[in-house]
């Protein structure tokens, strides 16, 4: 747990008070106690927000929650933007109920007006955390069976979002997949930038802006006037599988040495900005020979999902059907994904 920041004058540090707020989104409307940030374990952070682990006191059987709060260090002019985004995320999450997507628990407002979104605790580490740890430990790609498990569970979550809720997640990547234990559960998180889809799986609002994260953006989301559909999530999903096979970040291979180590001390000197932007929206290279035959299905799925022409990419439903078929038939590792 991170140590709370203090000023040079230690006597000036005041013990944060427990903030009691009433949920504006829970069905019961009962008071909810949200501890001050220093009393919760920090799980991670995002643009303008921090996420904490909240152990609920008073009930030994109560499961912990993950609480997303506005980062107090944000510039004052940005706070309103992040609070509005958190408010929108709460509205979307409240209407979602799927085992592969973190669930809504409560949306609260503290006395100082800051927003707190309480969610199901999906796991202490994101998939990105596990990728970084594996790389730091000098290991290679995750076992093919683990990648396939993550691929199926994430695809099920995306199928639910696309087909049942008509929502584009809008920021698919390893950071937004949380893992509990030894891949006991796999859940998508962070629906704060999701976009509504119409019956044709296109973003319904022509003025809506695809946010995403640059290295995971498909070509159509980088071009002015590009057609944004459910297939934008599929491209980013394919790159998430690529992350598990390479332990790297898409399109940033120019920052690595010959052994795959990130050149942190010389990023500015080694970074070729023109080459980076030219690669965005394309399929990053993958050393299939080094991976071996056991990864053949996941390599095939990666290739299908990262077609530059979004119309050639499979739907989430097609991916689920193919992966479930492979699992039920217990095919040999040499079999590949075939999507009609």
JSON list of N, CA and C in Angstrom, two decimals, residues 127 145-156 177 179 183 186 237 240-241 244 323:
[
{"chain": "A", "resi": 127, "resn": "UNK", "atom": "N", "xyz": [-4.57, -7.46, -16.44]},
{"chain": "A", "resi": 127, "resn": "UNK", "atom": "CA", "xyz": [-3.80, -8.31, -17.34]},
{"chain": "A", "resi": 127, "resn": "UNK", "atom": "C", "xyz": [-2.48, -7.63, -17.69]},
{"chain": "A", "resi": 145, "resn": "UNK", "atom": "N", "xyz": [-2.81, -22.13, -23.57]},
{"chain": "A", "resi": 145, "resn": "UNK", "atom": "CA", "xyz": [-4.10, -22.43, -22.95]},
{"chain": "A", "resi": 145, "resn": "UNK", "atom": "C", "xyz": [-4.62, -21.25, -22.13]},
{"chain": "A", "resi": 146, "resn": "UNK", "atom": "N", "xyz": [-3.72, -20.52, -21.47]},
{"chain": "A", "resi": 146, "resn": "UNK", "atom": "CA", "xyz": [-4.12, -19.34, -20.69]},
{"chain": "A", "resi": 146, "resn": "UNK", "atom": "C", "xyz": [-4.61, -18.24, -21.63]},
{"chain": "A", "resi": 147, "resn": "UNK", "atom": "N", "xyz": [-3.89, -18.03, -22.72]},
{"chain": "A", "resi": 147, "resn": "UNK", "atom": "CA", "xyz": [-4.30, -17.00, -23.69]},
{"chain": "A", "resi": 147, "resn": "UNK", "atom": "C", "xyz": [-5.67, -17.34, -24.26]},
{"chain": "A", "resi": 148, "resn": "UNK", "atom": "N", "xyz": [-5.88, -18.62, -24.55]},
{"chain": "A", "resi": 148, "resn": "UNK", "atom": "CA", "xyz": [-7.17, -19.03, -25.11]},
{"chain": "A", "resi": 148, "resn": "UNK", "atom": "C", "xyz": [-8.30, -18.84, -24.09]},
{"chain": "A", "resi": 149, "resn": "UNK", "atom": "N", "xyz": [-8.01, -19.08, -22.82]},
{"chain": "A", "resi": 149, "resn": "UNK", "atom": "CA", "xyz": [-9.02, -18.86, -21.79]},
{"chain": "A", "resi": 149, "resn": "UNK", "atom": "C", "xyz": [-9.39, -17.39, -21.70]},
{"chain": "A", "resi": 150, "resn": "UNK", "atom": "N", "xyz": [-8.38, -16.51, -21.69]},
{"chain": "A", "resi": 150, "resn": "UNK", "atom": "CA", "xyz": [-8.64, -15.08, -21.65]},
{"chain": "A", "resi": 150, "resn": "UNK", "atom": "C", "xyz": [-9.40, -14.65, -22.90]},
{"chain": "A", "resi": 151, "resn": "UNK", "atom": "N", "xyz": [-9.00, -15.19, -24.05]},
{"chain": "A", "resi": 151, "resn": "UNK", "atom": "CA", "xyz": [-9.66, -14.84, -25.31]},
{"chain": "A", "resi": 151, "resn": "UNK", "atom": "C", "xyz": [-11.15, -15.17, -25.27]},
{"chain": "A", "resi": 152, "resn": "UNK", "atom": "N", "xyz": [-11.50, -16.33, -24.74]},
{"chain": "A", "resi": 152, "resn": "UNK", "atom": "CA", "xyz": [-12.90, -16.74, -24.68]},
{"chain": "A", "resi": 152, "resn": "UNK", "atom": "C", "xyz": [-13.69, -15.88, -23.72]},
{"chain": "A", "resi": 153, "resn": "UNK", "atom": "N", "xyz": [-13.16, -15.65, -22.52]},
{"chain": "A", "resi": 153, "resn": "UNK", "atom": "CA", "xyz": [-13.91, -14.89, -21.52]},
{"chain": "A", "resi": 153, "resn": "UNK", "atom": "C", "xyz": [-14.09, -13.43, -21.94]},
{"chain": "A", "resi": 154, "resn": "UNK", "atom": "N", "xyz": [-13.05, -12.82, -22.51]},
{"chain": "A", "resi": 154, "resn": "UNK", "atom": "CA", "xyz": [-13.18, -11.44, -22.96]},
{"chain": "A", "resi": 154, "resn": "UNK", "atom": "C", "xyz": [-14.15, -11.36, -24.14]},
{"chain": "A", "resi": 155, "resn": "UNK", "atom": "N", "xyz": [-14.08, -12.33, -25.04]},
{"chain": "A", "resi": 155, "resn": "UNK", "atom": "CA", "xyz": [-14.99, -12.34, -26.19]},
{"chain": "A", "resi": 155, "resn": "UNK", "atom": "C", "xyz": [-16.44, -12.48, -25.73]},
{"chain": "A", "resi": 156, "resn": "UNK", "atom": "N", "xyz": [-16.68, -13.28, -24.69]},
{"chain": "A", "resi": 156, "resn": "UNK", "atom": "CA", "xyz": [-18.04, -13.40, -24.16]},
{"chain": "A", "resi": 156, "resn": "UNK", "atom": "C", "xyz": [-18.53, -12.06, -23.62]},
{"chain": "A", "resi": 177, "resn": "UNK", "atom": "N", "xyz": [-8.60, -5.29, -18.49]},
{"chain": "A", "resi": 177, "resn": "UNK", "atom": "CA", "xyz": [-9.01, -6.66, -18.19]},
{"chain": "A", "resi": 177, "resn": "UNK", "atom": "C", "xyz": [-8.44, -6.99, -16.82]},
{"chain": "A", "resi": 179, "resn": "UNK", "atom": "N", "xyz": [-7.90, -9.65, -13.54]},
{"chain": "A", "resi": 179, "resn": "UNK", "atom": "CA", "xyz": [-7.73, -11.08, -13.32]},
{"chain": "A", "resi": 179, "resn": "UNK", "atom": "C", "xyz": [-7.74, -11.36, -11.82]},
{"chain": "A", "resi": 183, "resn": "UNK", "atom": "N", "xyz": [-5.92, -16.79, -12.90]},
{"chain": "A", "resi": 183, "resn": "UNK", "atom": "CA", "xyz": [-6.88, -16.71, -14.01]},
{"chain": "A", "resi": 183, "resn": "UNK", "atom": "C", "xyz": [-8.18, -17.45, -13.68]},
{"chain": "A", "resi": 186, "resn": "UNK", "atom": "N", "xyz": [-11.90, -13.77, -15.30]},
{"chain": "A", "resi": 186, "resn": "UNK", "atom": "CA", "xyz": [-11.40, -12.79, -16.26]},
{"chain": "A", "resi": 186, "resn": "UNK", "atom": "C", "xyz": [-12.55, -11.83, -16.55]},
{"chain": "A", "resi": 237, "resn": "UNK", "atom": "N", "xyz": [-9.10, -5.98, -29.31]},
{"chain": "A", "resi": 237, "resn": "UNK", "atom": "CA", "xyz": [-9.11, -7.31, -28.69]},
{"chain": "A", "resi": 237, "resn": "UNK", "atom": "C", "xyz": [-7.99, -8.17, -29.27]},
{"chain": "A", "resi": 240, "resn": "UNK", "atom": "N", "xyz": [-4.81, -7.20, -27.81]},
{"chain": "A", "resi": 240, "resn": "UNK", "atom": "CA", "xyz": [-4.70, -7.65, -26.42]},
{"chain": "A", "resi": 240, "resn": "UNK", "atom": "C", "xyz": [-4.16, -9.08, -26.38]},
{"chain": "A", "resi": 241, "resn": "UNK", "atom": "N", "xyz": [-4.59, -9.93, -27.30]},
{"chain": "A", "resi": 241, "resn": "UNK", "atom": "CA", "xyz": [-4.03, -11.27, -27.42]},
{"chain": "A", "resi": 241, "resn": "UNK", "atom": "C", "xyz": [-2.56, -11.20, -27.82]},
{"chain": "A", "resi": 244, "resn": "UNK", "atom": "N", "xyz": [-0.32, -10.64, -24.93]},
{"chain": "A", "resi": 244, "resn": "UNK", "atom": "CA", "xyz": [-0.04, -11.83, -24.13]},
{"chain": "A", "resi": 244, "resn": "UNK", "atom": "C", "xyz": [0.98, -12.75, -24.80]},
{"chain": "A", "resi": 323, "resn": "UNK", "atom": "N", "xyz": [-14.36, -20.40, -30.46]},
{"chain": "A", "resi": 323, "resn": "UNK", "atom": "CA", "xyz": [-13.57, -20.81, -29.30]},
{"chain": "A", "resi": 323, "resn": "UNK", "atom": "C", "xyz": [-14.31, -21.86, -28.48]}
]
